[in-house]
Every structure is written in C-alpha cells, then in structure tokens.
Coordinates of C-alpha atoms and ligand atoms in Angstrom, one line a residue:
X1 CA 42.8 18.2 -2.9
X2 CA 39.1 16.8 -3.1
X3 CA 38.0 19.9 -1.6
X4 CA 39.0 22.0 -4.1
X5 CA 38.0 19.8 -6.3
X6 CA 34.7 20.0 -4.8
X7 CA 34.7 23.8 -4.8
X8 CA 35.9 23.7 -8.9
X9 CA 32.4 21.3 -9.6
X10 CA 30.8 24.0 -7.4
X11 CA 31.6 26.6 -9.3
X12 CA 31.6 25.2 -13.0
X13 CA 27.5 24.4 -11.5
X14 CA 27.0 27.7 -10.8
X15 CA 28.6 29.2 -14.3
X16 CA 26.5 26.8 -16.3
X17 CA 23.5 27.5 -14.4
X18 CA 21.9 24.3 -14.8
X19 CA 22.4 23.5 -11.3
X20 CA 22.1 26.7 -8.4
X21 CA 22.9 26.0 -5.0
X22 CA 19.4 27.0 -3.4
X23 CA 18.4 26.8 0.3
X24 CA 14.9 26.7 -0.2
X25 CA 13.3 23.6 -1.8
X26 CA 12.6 23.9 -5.6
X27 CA 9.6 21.8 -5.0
X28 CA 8.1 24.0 -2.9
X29 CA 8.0 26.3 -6.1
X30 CA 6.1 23.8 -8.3
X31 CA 3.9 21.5 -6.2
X32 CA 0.4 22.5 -7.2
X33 CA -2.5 22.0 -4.7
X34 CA -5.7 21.5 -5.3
X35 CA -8.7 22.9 -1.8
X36 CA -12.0 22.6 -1.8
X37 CA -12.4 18.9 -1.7
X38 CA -13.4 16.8 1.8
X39 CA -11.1 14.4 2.8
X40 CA -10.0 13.4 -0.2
X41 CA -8.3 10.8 0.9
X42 CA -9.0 7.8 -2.1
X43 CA -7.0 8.3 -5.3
X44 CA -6.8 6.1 -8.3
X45 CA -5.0 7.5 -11.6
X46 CA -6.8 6.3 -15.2
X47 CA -3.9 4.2 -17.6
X48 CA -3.3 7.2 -20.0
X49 CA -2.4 9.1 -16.9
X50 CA -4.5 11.8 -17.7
X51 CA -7.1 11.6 -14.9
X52 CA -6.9 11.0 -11.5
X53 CA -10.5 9.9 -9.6
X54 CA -10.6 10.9 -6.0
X55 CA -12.8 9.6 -3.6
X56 CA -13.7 12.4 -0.8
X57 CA -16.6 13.0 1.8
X58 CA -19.9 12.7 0.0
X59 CA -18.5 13.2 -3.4
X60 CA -16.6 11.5 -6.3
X61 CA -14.5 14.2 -8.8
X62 CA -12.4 13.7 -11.7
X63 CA -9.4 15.7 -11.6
X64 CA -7.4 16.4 -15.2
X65 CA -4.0 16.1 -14.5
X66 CA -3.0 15.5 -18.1
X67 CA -0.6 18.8 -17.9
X68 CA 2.1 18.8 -15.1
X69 CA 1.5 21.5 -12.6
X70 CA -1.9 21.8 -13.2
X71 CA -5.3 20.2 -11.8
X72 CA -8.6 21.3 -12.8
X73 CA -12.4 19.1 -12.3
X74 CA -13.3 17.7 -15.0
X75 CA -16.4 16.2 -13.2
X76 CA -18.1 15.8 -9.9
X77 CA -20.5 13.9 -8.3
X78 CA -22.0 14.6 -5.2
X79 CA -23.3 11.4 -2.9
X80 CA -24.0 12.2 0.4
X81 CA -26.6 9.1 2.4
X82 CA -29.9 10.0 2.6
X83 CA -31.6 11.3 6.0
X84 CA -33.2 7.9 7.1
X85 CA -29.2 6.9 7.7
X86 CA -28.2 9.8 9.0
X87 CA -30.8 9.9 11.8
X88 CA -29.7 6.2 12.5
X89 CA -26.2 6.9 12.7
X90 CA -26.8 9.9 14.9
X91 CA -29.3 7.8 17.1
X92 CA -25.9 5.6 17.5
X93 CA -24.4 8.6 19.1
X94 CA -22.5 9.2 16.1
X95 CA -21.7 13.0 15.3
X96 CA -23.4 13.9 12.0
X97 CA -20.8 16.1 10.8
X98 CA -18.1 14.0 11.2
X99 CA -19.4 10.2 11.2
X100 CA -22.0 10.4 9.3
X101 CA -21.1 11.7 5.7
X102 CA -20.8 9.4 3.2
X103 CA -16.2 9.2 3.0
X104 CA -15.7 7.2 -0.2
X105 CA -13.2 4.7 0.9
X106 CA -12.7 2.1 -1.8
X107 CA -12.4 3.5 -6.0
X108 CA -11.6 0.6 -8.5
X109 CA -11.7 0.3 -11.9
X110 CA -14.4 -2.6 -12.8
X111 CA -13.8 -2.4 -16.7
X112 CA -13.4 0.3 -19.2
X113 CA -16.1 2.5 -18.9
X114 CA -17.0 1.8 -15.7
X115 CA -15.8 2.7 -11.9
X116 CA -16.9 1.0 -8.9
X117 CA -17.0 3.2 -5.6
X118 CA -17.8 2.4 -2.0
X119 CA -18.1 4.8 0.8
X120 CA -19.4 4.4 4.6
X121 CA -22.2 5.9 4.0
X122 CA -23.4 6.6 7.8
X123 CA -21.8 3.6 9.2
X124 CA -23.9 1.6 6.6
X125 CA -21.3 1.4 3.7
X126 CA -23.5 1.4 -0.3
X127 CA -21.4 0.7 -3.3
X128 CA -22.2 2.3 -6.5
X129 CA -21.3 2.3 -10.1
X130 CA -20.2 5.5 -12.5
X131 CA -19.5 6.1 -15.7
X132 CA -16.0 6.6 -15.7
X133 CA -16.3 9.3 -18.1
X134 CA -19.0 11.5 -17.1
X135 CA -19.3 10.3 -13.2
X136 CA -22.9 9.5 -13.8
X137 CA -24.6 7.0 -11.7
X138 CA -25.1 3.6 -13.3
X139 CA -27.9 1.7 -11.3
X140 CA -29.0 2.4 -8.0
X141 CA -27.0 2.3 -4.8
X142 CA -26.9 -1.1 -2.8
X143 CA -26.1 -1.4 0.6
X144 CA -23.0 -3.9 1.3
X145 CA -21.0 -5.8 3.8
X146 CA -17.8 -6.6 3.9
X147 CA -16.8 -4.2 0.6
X148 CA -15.1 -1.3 2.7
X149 CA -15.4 -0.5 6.2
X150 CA -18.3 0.9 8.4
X151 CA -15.9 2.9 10.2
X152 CA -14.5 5.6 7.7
X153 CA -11.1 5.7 10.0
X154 CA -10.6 1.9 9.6
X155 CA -8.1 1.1 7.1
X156 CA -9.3 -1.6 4.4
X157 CA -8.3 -3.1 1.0
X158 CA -9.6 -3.7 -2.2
X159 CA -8.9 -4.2 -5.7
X160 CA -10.6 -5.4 -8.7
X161 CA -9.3 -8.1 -11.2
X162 CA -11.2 -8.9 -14.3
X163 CA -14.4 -6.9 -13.3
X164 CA -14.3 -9.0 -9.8
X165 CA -13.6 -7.0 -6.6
X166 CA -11.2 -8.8 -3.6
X167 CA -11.2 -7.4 -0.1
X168 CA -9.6 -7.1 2.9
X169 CA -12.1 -5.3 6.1
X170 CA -14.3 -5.9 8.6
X171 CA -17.8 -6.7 7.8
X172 CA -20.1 -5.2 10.5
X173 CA -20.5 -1.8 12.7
X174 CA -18.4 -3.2 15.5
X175 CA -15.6 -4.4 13.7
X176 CA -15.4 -7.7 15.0
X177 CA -15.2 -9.2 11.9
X178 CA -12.2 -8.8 9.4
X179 CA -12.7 -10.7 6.0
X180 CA -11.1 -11.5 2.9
X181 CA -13.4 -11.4 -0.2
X182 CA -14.5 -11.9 -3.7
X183 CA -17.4 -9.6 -4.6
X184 CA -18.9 -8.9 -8.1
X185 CA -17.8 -12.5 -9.4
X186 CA -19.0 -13.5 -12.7
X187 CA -20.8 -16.3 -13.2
X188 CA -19.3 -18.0 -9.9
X189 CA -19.2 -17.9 -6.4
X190 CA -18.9 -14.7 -4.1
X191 CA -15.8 -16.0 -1.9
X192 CA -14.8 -15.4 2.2
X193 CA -13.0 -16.8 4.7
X194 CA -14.5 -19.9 6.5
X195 CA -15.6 -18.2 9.8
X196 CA -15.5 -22.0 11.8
X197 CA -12.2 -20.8 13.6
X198 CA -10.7 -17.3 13.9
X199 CA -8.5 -17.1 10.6
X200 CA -7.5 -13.2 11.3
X201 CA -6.3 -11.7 14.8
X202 CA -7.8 -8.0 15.1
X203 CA -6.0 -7.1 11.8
X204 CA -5.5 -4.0 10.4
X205 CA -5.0 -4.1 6.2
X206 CA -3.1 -1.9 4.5
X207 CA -3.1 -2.7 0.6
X208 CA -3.7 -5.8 -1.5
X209 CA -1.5 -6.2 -5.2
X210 CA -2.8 -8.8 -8.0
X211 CA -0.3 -10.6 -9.6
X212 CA -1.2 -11.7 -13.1
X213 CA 1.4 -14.6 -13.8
X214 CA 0.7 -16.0 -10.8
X215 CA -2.9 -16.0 -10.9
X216 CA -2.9 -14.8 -7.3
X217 CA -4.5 -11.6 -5.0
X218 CA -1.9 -10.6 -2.2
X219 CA -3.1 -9.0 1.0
X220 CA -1.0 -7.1 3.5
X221 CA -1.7 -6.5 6.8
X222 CA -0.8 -6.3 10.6
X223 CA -2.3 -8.2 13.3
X224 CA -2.5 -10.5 16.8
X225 CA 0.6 -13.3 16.4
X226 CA -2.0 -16.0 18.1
X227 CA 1.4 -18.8 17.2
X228 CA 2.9 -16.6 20.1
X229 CA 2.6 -18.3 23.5
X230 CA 3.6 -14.4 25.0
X231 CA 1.1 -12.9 27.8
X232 CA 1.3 -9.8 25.8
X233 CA -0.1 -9.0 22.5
X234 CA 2.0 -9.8 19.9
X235 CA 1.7 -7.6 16.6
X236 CA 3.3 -9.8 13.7
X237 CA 2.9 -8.3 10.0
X238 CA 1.8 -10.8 7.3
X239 CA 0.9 -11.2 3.8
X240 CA -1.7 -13.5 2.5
X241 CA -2.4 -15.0 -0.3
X242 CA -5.7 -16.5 -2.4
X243 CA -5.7 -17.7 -5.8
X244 CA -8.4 -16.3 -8.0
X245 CA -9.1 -19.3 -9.6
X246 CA -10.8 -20.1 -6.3
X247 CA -14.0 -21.3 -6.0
X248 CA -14.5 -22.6 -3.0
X249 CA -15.2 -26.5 -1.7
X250 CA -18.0 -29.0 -3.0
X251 CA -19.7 -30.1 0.8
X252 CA -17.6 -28.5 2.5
X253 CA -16.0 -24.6 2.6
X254 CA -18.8 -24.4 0.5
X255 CA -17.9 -19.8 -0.9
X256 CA -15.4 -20.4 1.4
X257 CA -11.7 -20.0 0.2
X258 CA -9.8 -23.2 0.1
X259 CA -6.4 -21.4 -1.1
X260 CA -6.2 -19.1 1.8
X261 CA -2.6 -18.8 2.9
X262 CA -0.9 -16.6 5.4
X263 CA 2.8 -15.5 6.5
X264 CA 5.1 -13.7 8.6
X265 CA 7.0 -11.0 8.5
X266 CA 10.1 -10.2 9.0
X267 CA 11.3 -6.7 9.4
X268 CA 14.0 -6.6 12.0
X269 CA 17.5 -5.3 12.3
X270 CA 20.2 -7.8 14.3
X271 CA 19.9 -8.4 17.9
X272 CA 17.1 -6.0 18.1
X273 CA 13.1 -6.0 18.5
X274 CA 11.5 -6.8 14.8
X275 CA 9.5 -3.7 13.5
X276 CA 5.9 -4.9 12.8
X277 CA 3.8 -2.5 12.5
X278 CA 3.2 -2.1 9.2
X279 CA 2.2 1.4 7.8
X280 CA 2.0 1.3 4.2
X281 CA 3.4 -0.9 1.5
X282 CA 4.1 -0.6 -2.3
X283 CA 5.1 -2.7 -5.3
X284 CA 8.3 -2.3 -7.3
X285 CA 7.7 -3.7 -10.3
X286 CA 10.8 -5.4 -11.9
X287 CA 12.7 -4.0 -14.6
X288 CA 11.7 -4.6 -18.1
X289 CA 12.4 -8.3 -19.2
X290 CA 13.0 -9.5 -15.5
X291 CA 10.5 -12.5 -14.3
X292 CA 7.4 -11.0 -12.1
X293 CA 8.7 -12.5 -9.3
X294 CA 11.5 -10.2 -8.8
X295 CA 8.7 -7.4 -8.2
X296 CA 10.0 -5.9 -5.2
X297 CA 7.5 -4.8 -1.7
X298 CA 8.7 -1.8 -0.1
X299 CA 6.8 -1.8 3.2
X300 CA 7.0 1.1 6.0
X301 CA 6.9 -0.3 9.7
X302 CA 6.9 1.0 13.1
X303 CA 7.8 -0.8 15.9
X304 CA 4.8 -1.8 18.8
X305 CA 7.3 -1.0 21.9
X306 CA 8.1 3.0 22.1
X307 CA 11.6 1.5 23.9
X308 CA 12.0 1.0 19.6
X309 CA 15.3 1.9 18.7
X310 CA 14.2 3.8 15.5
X311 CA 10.8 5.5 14.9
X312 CA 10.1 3.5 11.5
X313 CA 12.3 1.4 9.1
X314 CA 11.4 0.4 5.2
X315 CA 12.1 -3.2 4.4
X316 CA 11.8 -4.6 1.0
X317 CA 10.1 -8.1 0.3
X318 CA 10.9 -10.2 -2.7
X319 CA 7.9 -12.2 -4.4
X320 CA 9.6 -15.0 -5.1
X321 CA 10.5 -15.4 -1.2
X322 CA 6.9 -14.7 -0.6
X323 CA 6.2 -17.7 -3.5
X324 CA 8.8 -20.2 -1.8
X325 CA 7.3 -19.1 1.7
X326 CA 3.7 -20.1 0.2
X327 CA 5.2 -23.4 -1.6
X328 CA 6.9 -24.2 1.8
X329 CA 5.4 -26.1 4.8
X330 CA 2.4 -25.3 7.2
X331 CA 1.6 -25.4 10.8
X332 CA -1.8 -26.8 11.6
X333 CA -3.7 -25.5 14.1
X334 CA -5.1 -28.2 16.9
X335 CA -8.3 -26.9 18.3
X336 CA -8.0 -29.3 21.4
X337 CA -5.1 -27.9 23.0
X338 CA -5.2 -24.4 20.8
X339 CA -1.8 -25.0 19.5
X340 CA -0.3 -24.8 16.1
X341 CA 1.4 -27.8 15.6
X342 CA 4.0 -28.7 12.4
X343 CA 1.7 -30.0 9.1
X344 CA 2.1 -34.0 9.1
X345 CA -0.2 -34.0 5.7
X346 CA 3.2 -33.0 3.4
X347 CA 1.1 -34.4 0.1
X348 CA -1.6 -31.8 0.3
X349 CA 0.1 -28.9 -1.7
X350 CA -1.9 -26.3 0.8
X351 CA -2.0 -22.3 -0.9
X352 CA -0.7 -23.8 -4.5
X353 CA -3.5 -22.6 -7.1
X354 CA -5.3 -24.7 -9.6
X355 CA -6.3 -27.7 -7.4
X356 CA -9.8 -28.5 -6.7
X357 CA -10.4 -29.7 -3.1
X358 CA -12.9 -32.1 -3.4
X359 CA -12.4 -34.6 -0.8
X360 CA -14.3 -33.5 2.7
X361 CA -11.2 -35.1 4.7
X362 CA -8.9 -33.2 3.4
X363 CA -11.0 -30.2 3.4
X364 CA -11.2 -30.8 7.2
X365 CA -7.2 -30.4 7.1
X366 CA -6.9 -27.6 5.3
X367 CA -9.2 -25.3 6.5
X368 CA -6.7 -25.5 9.8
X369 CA -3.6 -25.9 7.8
X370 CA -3.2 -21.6 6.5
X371 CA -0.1 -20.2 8.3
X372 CA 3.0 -20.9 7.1
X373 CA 5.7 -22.6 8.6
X374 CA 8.3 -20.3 7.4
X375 CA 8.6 -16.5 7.5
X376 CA 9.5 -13.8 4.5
X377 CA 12.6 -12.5 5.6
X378 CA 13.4 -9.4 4.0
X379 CA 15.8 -8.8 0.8
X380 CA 19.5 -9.4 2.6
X381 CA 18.0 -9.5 5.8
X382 CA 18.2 -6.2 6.3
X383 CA 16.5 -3.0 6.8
X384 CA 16.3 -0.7 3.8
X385 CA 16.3 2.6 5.5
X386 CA 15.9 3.5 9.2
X387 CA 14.6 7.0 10.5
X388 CA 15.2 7.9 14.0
X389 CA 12.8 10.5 14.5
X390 CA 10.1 10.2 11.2
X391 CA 7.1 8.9 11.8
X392 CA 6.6 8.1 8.6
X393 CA 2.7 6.3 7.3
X394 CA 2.9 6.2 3.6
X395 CA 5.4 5.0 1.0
X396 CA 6.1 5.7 -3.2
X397 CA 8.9 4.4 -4.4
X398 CA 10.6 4.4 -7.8
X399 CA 13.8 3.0 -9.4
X400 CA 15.3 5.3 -11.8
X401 CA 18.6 5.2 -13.9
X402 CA 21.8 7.1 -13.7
X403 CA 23.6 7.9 -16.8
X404 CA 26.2 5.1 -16.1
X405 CA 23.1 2.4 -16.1
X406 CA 23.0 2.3 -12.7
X407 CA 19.8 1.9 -11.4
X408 CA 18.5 3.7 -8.4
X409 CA 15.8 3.2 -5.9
X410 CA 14.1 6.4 -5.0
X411 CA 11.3 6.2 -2.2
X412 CA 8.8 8.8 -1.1
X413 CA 7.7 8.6 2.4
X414 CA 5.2 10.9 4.1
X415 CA 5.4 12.0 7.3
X416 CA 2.8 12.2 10.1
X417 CA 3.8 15.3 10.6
X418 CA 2.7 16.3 6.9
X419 CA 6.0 16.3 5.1
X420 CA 6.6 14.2 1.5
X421 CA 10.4 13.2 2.1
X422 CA 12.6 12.1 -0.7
X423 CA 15.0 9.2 0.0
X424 CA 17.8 7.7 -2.6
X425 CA 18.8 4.2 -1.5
X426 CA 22.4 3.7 -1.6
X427 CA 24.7 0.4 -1.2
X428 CA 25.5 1.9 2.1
X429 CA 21.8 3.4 3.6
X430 CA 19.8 6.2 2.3
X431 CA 19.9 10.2 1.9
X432 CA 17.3 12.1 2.8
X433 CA 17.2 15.0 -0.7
X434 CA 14.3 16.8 -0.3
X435 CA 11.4 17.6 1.8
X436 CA 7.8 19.2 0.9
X437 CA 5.4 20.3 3.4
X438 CA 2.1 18.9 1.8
X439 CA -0.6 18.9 4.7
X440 CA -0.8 20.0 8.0
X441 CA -0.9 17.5 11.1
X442 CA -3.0 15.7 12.1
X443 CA -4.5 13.8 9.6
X444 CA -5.7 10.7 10.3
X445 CA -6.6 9.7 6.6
X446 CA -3.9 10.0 3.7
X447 CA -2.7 8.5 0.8
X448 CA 0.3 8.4 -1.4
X449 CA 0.0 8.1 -5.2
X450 CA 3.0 7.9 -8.1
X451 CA 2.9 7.9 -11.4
X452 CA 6.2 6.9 -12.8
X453 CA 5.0 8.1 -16.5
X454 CA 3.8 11.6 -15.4
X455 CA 6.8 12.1 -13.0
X456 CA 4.5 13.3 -10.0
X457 CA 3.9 12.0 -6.5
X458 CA 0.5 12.7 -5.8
X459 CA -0.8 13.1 -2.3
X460 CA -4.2 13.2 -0.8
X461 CA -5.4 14.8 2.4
X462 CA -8.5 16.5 4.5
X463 CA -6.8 19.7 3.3
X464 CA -6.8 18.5 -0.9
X465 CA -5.0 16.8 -3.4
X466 CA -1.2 17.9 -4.0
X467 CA 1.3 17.5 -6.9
X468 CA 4.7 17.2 -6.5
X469 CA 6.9 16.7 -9.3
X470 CA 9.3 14.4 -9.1
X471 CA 11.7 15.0 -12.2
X472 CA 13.3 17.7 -11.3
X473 CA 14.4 16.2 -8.1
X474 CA 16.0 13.3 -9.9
X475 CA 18.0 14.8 -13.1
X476 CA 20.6 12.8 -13.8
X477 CA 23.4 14.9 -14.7
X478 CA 26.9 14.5 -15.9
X479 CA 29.3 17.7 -15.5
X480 CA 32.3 16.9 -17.8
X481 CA 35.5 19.1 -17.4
X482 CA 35.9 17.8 -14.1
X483 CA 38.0 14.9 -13.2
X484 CA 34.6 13.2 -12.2
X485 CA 34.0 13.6 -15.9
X486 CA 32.9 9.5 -16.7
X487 CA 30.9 9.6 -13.0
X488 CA 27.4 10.6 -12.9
X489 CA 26.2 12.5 -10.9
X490 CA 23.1 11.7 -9.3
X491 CA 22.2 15.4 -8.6
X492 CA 19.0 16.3 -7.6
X493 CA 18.2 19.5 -8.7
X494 CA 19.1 21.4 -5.7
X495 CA 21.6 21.7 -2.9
X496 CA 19.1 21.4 0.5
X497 CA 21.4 18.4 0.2
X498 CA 24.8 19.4 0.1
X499 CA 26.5 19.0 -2.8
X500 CA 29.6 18.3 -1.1
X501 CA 28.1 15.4 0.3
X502 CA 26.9 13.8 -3.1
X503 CA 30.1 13.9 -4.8
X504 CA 31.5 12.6 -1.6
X505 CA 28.8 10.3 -0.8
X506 CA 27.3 8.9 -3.6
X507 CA 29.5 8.1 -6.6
Ligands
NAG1 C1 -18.7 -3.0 -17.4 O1 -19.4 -3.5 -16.3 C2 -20.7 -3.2 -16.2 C3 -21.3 -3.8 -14.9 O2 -20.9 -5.1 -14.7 C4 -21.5 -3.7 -17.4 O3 -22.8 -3.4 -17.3 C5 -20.9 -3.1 -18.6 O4 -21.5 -3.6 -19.8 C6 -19.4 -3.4 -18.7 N1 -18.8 -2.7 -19.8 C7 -17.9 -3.3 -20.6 C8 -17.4 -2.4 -21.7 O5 -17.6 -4.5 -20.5
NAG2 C1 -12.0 14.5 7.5 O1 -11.3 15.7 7.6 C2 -11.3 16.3 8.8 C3 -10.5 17.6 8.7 O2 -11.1 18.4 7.7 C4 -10.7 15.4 9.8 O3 -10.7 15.9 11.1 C5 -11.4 14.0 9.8 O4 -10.7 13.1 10.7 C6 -11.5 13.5 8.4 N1 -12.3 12.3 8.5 C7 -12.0 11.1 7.8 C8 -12.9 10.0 7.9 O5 -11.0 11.0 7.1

C-alpha cells in the first residue's frame, strides 16, 4: 500500500513538473566559480550581502555577488612583500614561490569604511588598512606580531569588535608561541596572555565568535590536555573565553588578561574514544526572540587514534552550558608538584566579566586558577551526525522551516576530498541530499562561508571562490492530492536522494 502510494506522489511530481527525478545534481548546474585568484582562501561577506572580500596570495579583491549566480571584481588590490623580505625568507630556506608570497590570512571589518587585513608576508606577517570601498591603502604597512600567523598553513583566529581586533596564533617564526590578544584597542591597553606559566598546550585555533550580551570573545581550539597524567599526548578541544571589558591587572598582569577562562570538550559517543580533534566550528544563532544563549556551536571533529570508529562526527554546543561551565568551579594549577588541583578560593568569581582585580594576592591566584573544573558536554550528550568515511574540515550550517513550522537544521560540510555535502538533521540522525564537487584535493587551505539572506554557501580554495546555491536544495514543498496532503514535504529539489526514502524517512 505505501508503495503505491509512493509511486502515485512520484508520478503526480513528475506531471506537475515542479519536482523531476534527476540523477545528476541540480547544483552542479548552477554553482558559479570564480579562477584566477591565488589561494583565496579568506572570505568575509559586507552586511547588505552584496560583496564578498577575499583575502588571496598577494592580493585583496572585492567580489560583487549582489546577483545570485554571478561574481564579477569590483576591485583589486595587489600586495605582494617587498624584495628585502623575500631574500630573508629565502635565506631561511624558504621557497619563494610558495612561502614567501604575501597569503592574506586574517580580513575584518574595523568600522564602516574601513577593512583591516593581515597577510604573512614572507614569514614576517604586515597588517594594513583599505578602504572598504575602493581597496585603497589607508596608511602604510606595519609589521606585526601576534595578528595572524608567520606560517601561512597555520590556522589562526581573529575578529574585530568595536574597531578592536582579538586573536588567537602564534606570535613568532617558530611557532612556539600561541597567544590570545587585543590589538587596535582604543584608548586602553593592548591585552595577552600572561606568559609566567604555559597557559596553551601546542594549540591549534580554529575560529573565535563575539557575543554581544555577554560582553565576551569566544575562542575555539584544539590542543595538549596537560590535566592528563597519560604518557601519550592527549588532544582535548576547548573553548576559551575573555571578557572585553578587560583591561588587565594594576601591579600585577599588568596587559595581561585577568578574565582568561578555558574548558573542555566533550564530543564523544557512549563507551567509545571522545572525538577531539576539532576541524571547524560555526554559530547557530537562535531563532528570533529566543535569549542569545541558546545560540547553538556546530563543531566538526576527528578523532586523534585512526582505530576511531568514525572518520568525523558534528557535535553541537549550547552557550548557556558553555556560560554555566565558565560560572562553575576551577582547578588551580600547583607549580610545585605540576598538578592541577580543585580551586579552594570559591569567593573569587574567576572568568565572570566586570570585576576589577586589584588586589596582587588574588591576582597571584588567578593567574593559575583558568581551566575549568567542569566540561561542555554536548546538546543531549550526543553526536549530531557521524560519517564513517568523510573526512570532512569545514562546516555551514542553517536552520530553516518546513511548511508545518518545523524547523530544520541543515549543515554544509566540506570534504577533504573537495566535495560540499548537504546534511538535514533529523530526530533520528542525518541524510546526506546532495553533493557538489567544488575543488580538487588536496588543499590544505579552505574555507566555508554562508549567507542565510543570499541563500548561497560560498567556498574558497587555491583553485577560486565557488557559489553554490542553497535554495533550491531546500524548497519546502507541500504536494496536496495525496494522502500526505497536511505533511510537508521537506523535498530538496532533486531525487540524488531518493524520494522514496524522504516520504518514508523524513515525515
Ligand atoms: C575607521 O577607523 C579608522 C582607523 O582607526 C579611522 O581613521 C576612521 O576615521 C574610522 N572611520 C569611522 C567612520 O569611524
Ligand atoms: C596555495 O595554493 C597552492 C595550489 O595552487 C597550494 O599548493 C598551496 O598549499 C597554497 N598555499 C597556501 C598557503 O594556502
């Protein structure tokens, strides 16, 4: 009975020919790609949607992507480092070719008619400022530590809030030292981390958010668990927090953050290794009228052991666990024995914003007192989606409405094998409804880039910038005269994904 059913829907599809079973991806059809830019791996999309900045190997463009489907430079700026730093980054043994070119790696608004850029610049990373409009240079070049990365393969964060610019990289050519930082501050204090005890383990950062009500900069990253005891390195993924009201101790932490807060974690199916490796992450914001601290962090991991019974998992973090992980207890670190011992201090209110630390004693306490006590467990304790065989680096997601109201989670993942794979998150795991080719392997650089108003997934590659549409994967459509007339149909433009399965599946 339900397969005839099935095979009525089928047919009703075909006759109204809104919605042809195809083999071949429609996306394929409409995803627009845009060569003849270098590594273009740094994208940042303007407000109005209408122009999206990309940060490539010695060059900064603006792309109009104000009409769907189509990309065309508005401007260009070229900004390659002069010869004196080339010859000393190929004294260093660096190749010029591919070292030494100047890969913009960090593009941030600083206000509204200016754009702040930094790029490695021959392993001695400049920053910059541009008109945002015409790409012209505003001032002179300055060479800069600790803004992005020497290294143009490392991974770093950075984002700007009220003109000021926070980071998460390492600070010097051998990347020994990772830092979080407050550049560009206005009329206060540049901040760091105190560098009297190691405060970051080898980490690698992947993004940072700002969240306004909270008066707080979030940074996510990977790195050495040193609160393991094990004889093998321990990867443990975290998110940190500092308060942007910061400004640092009197006589002591003098610049030196006195809000810094770290946490684990926890991305890890039952009775098996946890996954924490993390990849990329994103932030859901919260449907309209729902408090901030429902915004959502959809984060991709892999696992450190190959043994790993998947190849990556997505796990979504709630702010307010983050928040009540923060508000929580600490463990204090005892430099005699090198262990990290439960806070006895409880009256201290460690990571909460707003408080000056005065008092030198206390300063002394809390500059050892940064990793919580307990860990972010993610949203039901479980893993959003697992992949078996999907390496998959970078993550977009969106939550969009069926016709009955109910809401949706869509991610985009992209593979390291250069596919854009669409996933719908259902109550009972995920399906897989379409998949792009957008670059060719490898690529070490890439980034992922949605824009919920424009409907588009942008992606960025060595080989361009590509467009893929999103909308027409994700029409909600009803298809009355059937007896699944009052059930939407959350039908994504094509069959690649059976239709069968859908109707069977998903409603
Ligand atoms: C933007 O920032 C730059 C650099 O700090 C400053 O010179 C400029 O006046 C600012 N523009 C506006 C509109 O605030
Ligand atoms: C730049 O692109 C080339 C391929 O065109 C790639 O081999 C190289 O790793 C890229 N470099 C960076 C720093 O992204």
């Amino acid at each position: 009975m339900a397969h005839f059913q099935v095979r009525k829907l089928f047919l009703l599809v075909a006759s109204w020919n809104i919605l042809m079973p195809r083999v071949s991806s429609l996306a394929d059809e409409v995803s627009v790609v845009f060569q003849g830019i270098d590594n273009a791996t740094t994208l940042l999309l303007s407000d109005d949607g209408a122009t999206l900045y990309v940060g490539a190997r010695d060059e900064v463009l603006s792309l109009d992507v104000s009409q769907p489907g189509v990309m065309t430079v508005k401007r260009k700026t070229v900004w390659p480092p002069g010869p004196e730093n080339i010859n000393q980054c190929t004294e260093r043994g660096k190749n010029e070719k591919v070292d030494c070119p100047n890969y913009i790696r960090v593009l941030q608004f600083l206000n509204g008619t200016h754009l702040y850029a930094c790029g490695s610049h021959a392993f001695k990373p400049h920053s910059r400022l541009f008109d945002r409009e015409t790409l012209e240079f505003l001032g002179s070049p300055k060479e800069v530590r600790g803004h992005c990365p020497f290294n143009p393969l490392k991974r770093s964060a950075a984002i700007t809030v009220d003109g000021e610019l926070y980071t998460a990289t390492t600070s010097d050519y051998l990347e020994k030292k990772p830092s979080i930082s407050r550049y560009l501050s206005k009329g206060r204090n540049d901040m760091t981390l105190d560098s009297h005890m190691s405060v970051l383990e080898e980490p690698t950062f992947i993004k940072s958010f700002f969240v306004p009500s909270e008066r707080k900069v979030y940074f996510f990253f990977s790195e050495v668990g040193k609160e393991y005891t094990f004889t093998e390195k321990l990867t443990v993924s975290r998110v940190a927090q500092v308060c942007t009201d910061d400004v640092g101790g009197e006589y002591m932490l003098q610049k030196r953050w006195t809000t810094f807060a770290k946490a684990p974690l926890v991305c890890q199916p039952q009775r098996q290794l946890p996954f924490t490796v993390m990849q990329d992450i994103v932030a859901l914001p919260p449907p309209e009228n729902e408090r901030a601290d429902n915004t959502l962090f959809y984060g991709v991991f892999s696992s450190q052991w190959p043994s790993a019974a998947a190849a990556s998992v997505v796990c979504a973090f709630q702010l307010s666990d983050v928040n009540a992980v923060f508000s929580g207890n600490y463990k204090t670190y005892k430099t005699e024995t090198n262990q990290w011992l439960p806070q006895t201090d409880k009256a201290l209110n460690i990571g909460k914003c707003g408080l000056l630390h005065e008092n030198g004693k206390k300063l002394e306490y809390v500059r050892k007192t940064f990793l919580t006590d307990g860990k972010v467990q993610a949203v039901n304790r479980r893993l959003a989606l697992v992949s078996a065989d999907e390496d998959y680096c970078r993550i977009a997601v969106q939550r969009t409405k069926a016709a009955n109201g109910r809401a949706y989670t869509v991610l985009f993942l992209l593979t390291e094998s250069g596919f854009l794979h669409k996933a719908v998150l259902l109550g009972t795991g995920h399906r897989i409804i379409d998949k792009t080719q957008v670059f060719t392997p490898p690529q070490v650089m890439k980034s992922l880039l949605l824009s919920t108003a424009k409907g588009v997934v942008f992606v960025g590659s060595s080989e361009g910038v590509t467009q893929v549409p999103v909308s027409l994967l994700l029409q909600l459509l009803y298809l009355p005269g059937v007896r699944f007339e009052t059930r939407p149909l959350l039908c994504l433009g094509h069959v690649s994904w059976d239709l069968c399965q859908c109707v069977h599946d998903c409603l």
